[in-house]
Amino acid sequence: MTTIRARLQAVDGRIERAARAAGRPPDDIRLVAVSKTFPAETIRQAHEAGQRDFGENYLQEAVGKMELLRDLPIEWHYIGPIQSNKTRQIAERFSWVHSLDRLKIAQRLSESRPAALAPLQVCIQVNVSGEASKSGVEPGDAPALAREVARLPGLRLRGLMAIPEPTDDEALQRSRFRLLRELKEGIAASGLPMDTLSMGMTDDLESAIAEGATMVRVGRAIFGERDRARR
Ligand SMILES: *Cc1c(COP(=O)(O)O)cnc(C)c1O
């Protein structure tokens, strides 16, 4: 309990220092706690420590935990790969999807979003690392996909997301996050709604915040190392 509370405080401290160093208000950056592989009880502890946004990558695992945590007002973020046979459950259960990279999936999510719920908030995932990564649209294809997504009634376009290849080269890290920010600014200038940049994880959140991240997705710094055998 204390460990998770202390780790959340440490992450908040990192966010705050990085924001101040960039001349940004720390409140502009929202922390999504990435709880994949960790049990519902651990999420409950983080919630008790004040955390409200949680990110999950695997649908079946997420659904099991959601059932155990129904009593908590958690905002769930889907951040993993999306298979087309999973779109209905994702549309029914999550508030956000960060990993949208195909129009077909966007259409299915929109059609499956229950009318009683607010539109599903989505970010388009962009591949900012070239050959090194297979998920996300190519940067040049993001504006066209954003245009299509903005038209879908069950979705609310919020911004862009990226998972750059890990590197210790800070200049390279920054350049990839900068690419995403400039892409977002270009799309916003064309009149589409784009207020979110979902970028930055345990090892690179400072670089992401320096380049304008409004959401950081942090797992290990809050929950500890994941079991490598599992993923
Ligand atoms: C696992 C994961 C994270 C969190 O990564 P950490 O290095 O544990 O902070 C963030 N985003 C996505 C999409 C992930 O899959």
mmCIF file of C-alpha atoms and ligand atoms in Angstrom:
data_model
loop_
_atom_site.group_PDB
_atom_site.id
_atom_site.type_symbol
_atom_site.label_atom_id
_atom_site.label_comp_id
_atom_site.label_asym_id
_atom_site.label_seq_id
_atom_site.Cartn_x
_atom_site.Cartn_y
_atom_site.Cartn_z
ATOM 1 C CA MET A 1 0.000 0.000 0.000
ATOM 2 C CA THR A 2 2.541 2.545 1.136
ATOM 3 C CA THR A 3 4.838 1.421 -1.648
ATOM 4 C CA ILE A 4 2.340 2.193 -4.378
ATOM 5 C CA ARG A 5 1.363 5.470 -2.750
ATOM 6 C CA ALA A 6 5.030 6.448 -2.466
ATOM 7 C CA ARG A 7 5.733 5.438 -6.058
ATOM 8 C CA LEU A 8 2.754 7.415 -7.321
ATOM 9 C CA GLN A 9 4.042 10.421 -5.418
ATOM 10 C CA ALA A 10 7.480 9.949 -6.935
ATOM 11 C CA VAL A 11 5.997 9.825 -10.440
ATOM 12 C CA ASP A 12 3.911 12.928 -9.714
ATOM 13 C CA GLY A 13 7.146 14.599 -8.615
ATOM 14 C CA ARG A 14 8.865 13.661 -11.871
ATOM 15 C CA ILE A 15 5.931 15.006 -13.877
ATOM 16 C CA GLU A 16 5.911 18.224 -11.906
ATOM 17 C CA ARG A 17 9.653 18.829 -12.276
ATOM 18 C CA ALA A 18 9.593 18.056 -15.979
ATOM 19 C CA ALA A 19 6.618 20.380 -16.479
ATOM 20 C CA ARG A 20 8.256 23.234 -14.601
ATOM 21 C CA ALA A 21 11.490 22.762 -16.514
ATOM 22 C CA ALA A 22 9.470 23.110 -19.713
ATOM 23 C CA GLY A 23 7.561 26.135 -18.421
ATOM 24 C CA ARG A 24 4.291 24.199 -18.438
ATOM 25 C CA PRO A 25 1.645 23.894 -15.699
ATOM 26 C CA PRO A 26 1.948 20.402 -14.146
ATOM 27 C CA ASP A 27 -1.857 20.095 -14.230
ATOM 28 C CA ASP A 28 -1.728 19.975 -18.016
ATOM 29 C CA ILE A 29 -0.292 16.466 -17.799
ATOM 30 C CA ARG A 30 -2.522 13.552 -16.902
ATOM 31 C CA LEU A 31 -1.063 10.341 -15.546
ATOM 32 C CA VAL A 32 -2.421 7.054 -16.872
ATOM 33 C CA ALA A 33 -1.267 4.210 -14.608
ATOM 34 C CA VAL A 34 -0.524 1.196 -16.823
ATOM 35 C CA SER A 35 -1.677 -1.792 -14.790
ATOM 36 C CA LYS A 36 -1.215 -4.637 -17.302
ATOM 37 C CA THR A 37 -0.160 -7.913 -15.627
ATOM 38 C CA PHE A 38 -0.968 -6.555 -12.155
ATOM 39 C CA PRO A 39 -3.997 -7.814 -10.223
ATOM 40 C CA ALA A 40 -7.182 -5.953 -9.362
ATOM 41 C CA GLU A 41 -6.099 -5.606 -5.736
ATOM 42 C CA THR A 42 -3.039 -3.603 -6.802
ATOM 43 C CA ILE A 43 -5.225 -1.297 -8.883
ATOM 44 C CA ARG A 44 -7.486 -0.845 -5.870
ATOM 45 C CA GLN A 45 -4.478 0.273 -3.814
ATOM 46 C CA ALA A 46 -3.467 2.798 -6.450
ATOM 47 C CA HIS A 47 -7.048 4.050 -6.553
ATOM 48 C CA GLU A 48 -7.017 4.471 -2.775
ATOM 49 C CA ALA A 49 -3.879 6.553 -3.205
ATOM 50 C CA GLY A 50 -5.817 8.872 -5.510
ATOM 51 C CA GLN A 51 -5.112 7.489 -8.990
ATOM 52 C CA ARG A 52 -8.174 7.532 -11.304
ATOM 53 C CA ASP A 53 -6.911 6.690 -14.830
ATOM 54 C CA PHE A 54 -5.706 3.178 -15.608
ATOM 55 C CA GLY A 55 -4.371 1.727 -18.865
ATOM 56 C CA GLU A 56 -4.701 -1.878 -19.988
ATOM 57 C CA ASN A 57 -3.302 -3.688 -23.061
ATOM 58 C CA TYR A 58 -5.072 -7.037 -23.074
ATOM 59 C CA LEU A 59 -8.847 -7.130 -23.279
ATOM 60 C CA GLN A 60 -9.617 -10.372 -21.445
ATOM 61 C CA GLU A 61 -7.283 -9.498 -18.610
ATOM 62 C CA ALA A 62 -8.788 -6.017 -18.356
ATOM 63 C CA VAL A 63 -12.374 -7.288 -18.313
ATOM 64 C CA GLY A 64 -11.623 -9.639 -15.430
ATOM 65 C CA LYS A 65 -10.209 -6.793 -13.370
ATOM 66 C CA MET A 66 -13.030 -4.424 -14.280
ATOM 67 C CA GLU A 67 -15.530 -6.931 -12.924
ATOM 68 C CA LEU A 68 -13.686 -6.997 -9.598
ATOM 69 C CA LEU A 69 -13.470 -3.198 -9.456
ATOM 70 C CA ARG A 70 -17.000 -2.265 -10.510
ATOM 71 C CA ASP A 71 -17.475 -0.332 -7.273
ATOM 72 C CA LEU A 72 -14.706 2.147 -8.167
ATOM 73 C CA PRO A 73 -15.146 5.191 -10.445
ATOM 74 C CA ILE A 74 -12.142 4.329 -12.602
ATOM 75 C CA GLU A 75 -11.508 5.798 -16.031
ATOM 76 C CA TRP A 76 -10.242 2.927 -18.200
ATOM 77 C CA HIS A 77 -7.874 3.476 -21.132
ATOM 78 C CA TYR A 78 -7.286 0.812 -23.772
ATOM 79 C CA ILE A 79 -3.682 1.109 -24.971
ATOM 80 C CA GLY A 80 -2.960 -2.261 -26.617
ATOM 81 C CA PRO A 81 -3.290 -3.758 -30.082
ATOM 82 C CA ILE A 82 -6.925 -3.986 -31.221
ATOM 83 C CA GLN A 83 -8.216 -7.132 -32.890
ATOM 84 C CA SER A 84 -11.367 -6.599 -34.901
ATOM 85 C CA ASN A 85 -13.288 -9.282 -32.998
ATOM 86 C CA LYS A 86 -12.670 -7.343 -29.755
ATOM 87 C CA THR A 87 -14.018 -3.962 -30.808
ATOM 88 C CA ARG A 88 -17.481 -4.424 -29.282
ATOM 89 C CA GLN A 89 -16.185 -5.082 -25.785
ATOM 90 C CA ILE A 90 -13.634 -2.295 -26.031
ATOM 91 C CA ALA A 91 -16.354 0.149 -27.139
ATOM 92 C CA GLU A 92 -18.617 -0.939 -24.291
ATOM 93 C CA ARG A 93 -16.107 -0.887 -21.480
ATOM 94 C CA PHE A 94 -13.484 1.794 -21.989
ATOM 95 C CA SER A 95 -13.554 5.612 -21.899
ATOM 96 C CA TRP A 96 -10.459 6.006 -24.034
ATOM 97 C CA VAL A 97 -8.616 4.125 -26.773
ATOM 98 C CA HIS A 98 -5.050 5.311 -27.445
ATOM 99 C CA SER A 99 -4.024 2.711 -30.010
ATOM 100 C CA LEU A 100 -6.285 3.345 -32.984
ATOM 101 C CA ASP A 101 -4.441 2.889 -36.274
ATOM 102 C CA ARG A 102 -6.985 1.622 -38.829
ATOM 103 C CA LEU A 103 -10.177 3.088 -40.228
ATOM 104 C CA LYS A 104 -11.931 -0.271 -40.217
ATOM 105 C CA ILE A 105 -11.352 -0.604 -36.470
ATOM 106 C CA ALA A 106 -12.485 2.986 -35.932
ATOM 107 C CA GLN A 107 -15.739 2.286 -37.767
ATOM 108 C CA ARG A 108 -16.392 -0.824 -35.729
ATOM 109 C CA LEU A 109 -15.678 0.963 -32.448
ATOM 110 C CA SER A 110 -18.011 3.781 -33.448
ATOM 111 C CA GLU A 111 -20.832 1.409 -34.420
ATOM 112 C CA SER A 112 -20.460 -0.550 -31.175
ATOM 113 C CA ARG A 113 -20.319 2.413 -28.812
ATOM 114 C CA PRO A 114 -23.487 2.255 -26.688
ATOM 115 C CA ALA A 115 -25.728 5.291 -27.238
ATOM 116 C CA ALA A 116 -26.104 5.713 -23.477
ATOM 117 C CA LEU A 117 -22.392 6.465 -23.134
ATOM 118 C CA ALA A 118 -20.488 9.563 -24.230
ATOM 119 C CA PRO A 119 -18.532 8.997 -27.450
ATOM 120 C CA LEU A 120 -15.380 6.906 -27.023
ATOM 121 C CA GLN A 121 -12.358 9.207 -26.772
ATOM 122 C CA VAL A 122 -9.632 8.169 -29.170
ATOM 123 C CA CYS A 123 -6.044 8.908 -30.036
ATOM 124 C CA ILE A 124 -4.504 7.780 -33.295
ATOM 125 C CA GLN A 125 -1.322 5.785 -32.799
ATOM 126 C CA VAL A 126 1.537 6.932 -35.018
ATOM 127 C CA ASN A 127 4.703 5.024 -35.831
ATOM 128 C CA VAL A 128 7.459 7.541 -35.119
ATOM 129 C CA SER A 129 10.323 5.022 -35.181
ATOM 130 C CA GLY A 130 10.274 3.951 -38.830
ATOM 131 C CA GLU A 131 11.322 0.397 -39.588
ATOM 132 C CA ALA A 132 11.842 -0.422 -35.920
ATOM 133 C CA SER A 133 8.127 -0.534 -35.184
ATOM 134 C CA LYS A 134 5.160 -2.195 -36.776
ATOM 135 C CA SER A 135 2.233 -0.621 -34.966
ATOM 136 C CA GLY A 136 0.776 2.785 -35.655
ATOM 137 C CA VAL A 137 0.052 4.623 -38.895
ATOM 138 C CA GLU A 138 2.864 6.191 -40.842
ATOM 139 C CA PRO A 139 3.111 9.901 -39.959
ATOM 140 C CA GLY A 140 2.071 10.889 -43.464
ATOM 141 C CA ASP A 141 -1.145 8.876 -43.168
ATOM 142 C CA ALA A 142 -2.237 10.310 -39.813
ATOM 143 C CA PRO A 143 -4.025 13.444 -41.151
ATOM 144 C CA ALA A 144 -6.272 11.450 -43.492
ATOM 145 C CA LEU A 145 -7.170 8.929 -40.787
ATOM 146 C CA ALA A 146 -7.857 11.784 -38.350
ATOM 147 C CA ARG A 147 -10.264 13.331 -40.874
ATOM 148 C CA GLU A 148 -12.211 10.080 -41.193
ATOM 149 C CA VAL A 149 -12.241 9.390 -37.448
ATOM 150 C CA ALA A 150 -13.515 12.901 -36.686
ATOM 151 C CA ARG A 151 -16.633 12.106 -38.746
ATOM 152 C CA LEU A 152 -17.621 8.976 -36.802
ATOM 153 C CA PRO A 153 -20.488 9.666 -34.381
ATOM 154 C CA GLY A 154 -19.495 7.109 -31.735
ATOM 155 C CA LEU A 155 -15.960 8.457 -31.430
ATOM 156 C CA ARG A 156 -14.473 11.691 -30.171
ATOM 157 C CA LEU A 157 -11.081 12.413 -31.665
ATOM 158 C CA ARG A 158 -8.723 13.680 -28.962
ATOM 159 C CA GLY A 159 -5.197 13.408 -30.320
ATOM 160 C CA LEU A 160 -2.188 11.304 -31.163
ATOM 161 C CA MET A 161 -0.248 8.596 -29.367
ATOM 162 C CA ALA A 162 3.202 7.069 -29.939
ATOM 163 C CA ILE A 163 5.469 4.433 -28.432
ATOM 164 C CA PRO A 164 8.964 5.251 -29.728
ATOM 165 C CA GLU A 165 11.575 2.512 -29.679
ATOM 166 C CA PRO A 166 13.456 2.683 -26.357
ATOM 167 C CA THR A 167 16.758 4.545 -26.565
ATOM 168 C CA ASP A 168 19.163 6.211 -24.125
ATOM 169 C CA ASP A 169 19.910 8.896 -26.689
ATOM 170 C CA GLU A 170 17.953 11.830 -25.312
ATOM 171 C CA ALA A 171 18.211 13.877 -28.480
ATOM 172 C CA LEU A 172 16.733 11.001 -30.468
ATOM 173 C CA GLN A 173 13.959 10.527 -27.888
ATOM 174 C CA ARG A 174 13.115 14.201 -28.087
ATOM 175 C CA SER A 175 13.111 14.219 -31.879
ATOM 176 C CA ARG A 176 10.527 11.430 -32.000
ATOM 177 C CA PHE A 177 8.248 13.111 -29.505
ATOM 178 C CA ARG A 178 8.717 16.393 -31.380
ATOM 179 C CA LEU A 179 7.638 14.715 -34.591
ATOM 180 C CA LEU A 180 4.389 13.646 -32.919
ATOM 181 C CA ARG A 181 3.773 17.138 -31.527
ATOM 182 C CA GLU A 182 4.351 18.784 -34.902
ATOM 183 C CA LEU A 183 2.042 16.289 -36.550
ATOM 184 C CA LYS A 184 -0.645 17.047 -33.971
ATOM 185 C CA GLU A 185 -0.208 20.784 -34.462
ATOM 186 C CA GLY A 186 -0.556 20.382 -38.217
ATOM 187 C CA ILE A 187 -3.758 18.363 -37.877
ATOM 188 C CA ALA A 188 -5.180 20.803 -35.329
ATOM 189 C CA ALA A 189 -4.400 23.694 -37.700
ATOM 190 C CA SER A 190 -6.551 21.993 -40.331
ATOM 191 C CA GLY A 191 -9.499 22.454 -37.978
ATOM 192 C CA LEU A 192 -9.791 19.007 -36.409
ATOM 193 C CA PRO A 193 -10.145 18.586 -32.638
ATOM 194 C CA MET A 194 -6.752 17.553 -31.238
ATOM 195 C CA ASP A 195 -5.992 18.419 -27.640
ATOM 196 C CA THR A 196 -4.120 15.325 -26.515
ATOM 197 C CA LEU A 197 -0.588 14.016 -26.944
ATOM 198 C CA SER A 198 -0.311 10.590 -25.318
ATOM 199 C CA MET A 199 3.442 9.972 -25.071
ATOM 200 C CA GLY A 200 6.028 9.156 -22.442
ATOM 201 C CA MET A 201 6.467 6.066 -20.249
ATOM 202 C CA THR A 202 8.621 5.129 -17.257
ATOM 203 C CA ASP A 203 11.951 5.623 -19.036
ATOM 204 C CA ASP A 204 11.225 8.679 -21.148
ATOM 205 C CA LEU A 205 8.449 10.732 -19.580
ATOM 206 C CA GLU A 206 10.709 13.763 -19.033
ATOM 207 C CA SER A 207 11.558 13.989 -22.745
ATOM 208 C CA ALA A 208 7.897 13.542 -23.652
ATOM 209 C CA ILE A 209 6.778 16.312 -21.300
ATOM 210 C CA ALA A 210 9.505 18.606 -22.626
ATOM 211 C CA GLU A 211 7.995 18.070 -26.094
ATOM 212 C CA GLY A 212 4.392 18.671 -25.044
ATOM 213 C CA ALA A 213 2.906 15.408 -23.735
ATOM 214 C CA THR A 214 -0.520 15.898 -22.138
ATOM 215 C CA MET A 215 -0.854 12.255 -21.067
ATOM 216 C CA VAL A 216 1.925 9.983 -19.889
ATOM 217 C CA ARG A 217 1.353 6.237 -19.627
ATOM 218 C CA VAL A 218 3.435 4.867 -16.775
ATOM 219 C CA GLY A 219 3.624 1.273 -15.600
ATOM 220 C CA ARG A 220 6.873 0.098 -13.991
ATOM 221 C CA ALA A 221 7.605 3.281 -12.048
ATOM 222 C CA ILE A 222 4.289 2.787 -10.225
ATOM 223 C CA PHE A 223 3.780 -0.961 -10.012
ATOM 224 C CA GLY A 224 7.330 -2.323 -10.287
ATOM 225 C CA GLU A 225 8.868 -4.623 -12.886
ATOM 226 C CA ARG A 226 6.501 -6.868 -14.805
ATOM 227 C CA ASP A 227 6.995 -10.598 -14.926
ATOM 228 C CA ARG A 228 8.984 -10.998 -18.145
ATOM 229 C CA ALA A 229 7.796 -14.526 -18.674
ATOM 230 C CA ARG A 230 4.263 -13.206 -18.983
ATOM 231 C CA ARG A 231 5.061 -10.244 -21.242
HETATM 232 C C1 LIG B 1 3.381 -1.195 -21.030
HETATM 233 C C2 LIG B 1 3.023 0.081 -21.695
HETATM 234 C C3 LIG B 1 3.281 1.328 -21.092
HETATM 235 C C4 LIG B 1 3.995 1.480 -19.767
HETATM 236 O O1 LIG B 1 5.337 1.182 -19.906
HETATM 237 P P1 LIG B 1 6.354 1.321 -18.650
HETATM 238 O O2 LIG B 1 7.668 1.231 -19.285
HETATM 239 O O3 LIG B 1 6.018 0.199 -17.731
HETATM 240 O O4 LIG B 1 6.092 2.632 -18.024
HETATM 241 C C5 LIG B 1 2.850 2.472 -21.743
HETATM 242 N N1 LIG B 1 2.219 2.420 -22.934
HETATM 243 C C6 LIG B 1 1.966 1.250 -23.548
HETATM 244 C C7 LIG B 1 1.252 1.262 -24.851
HETATM 245 C C8 LIG B 1 2.363 0.055 -22.959
HETATM 246 O O5 LIG B 1 2.120 -1.096 -23.595
#
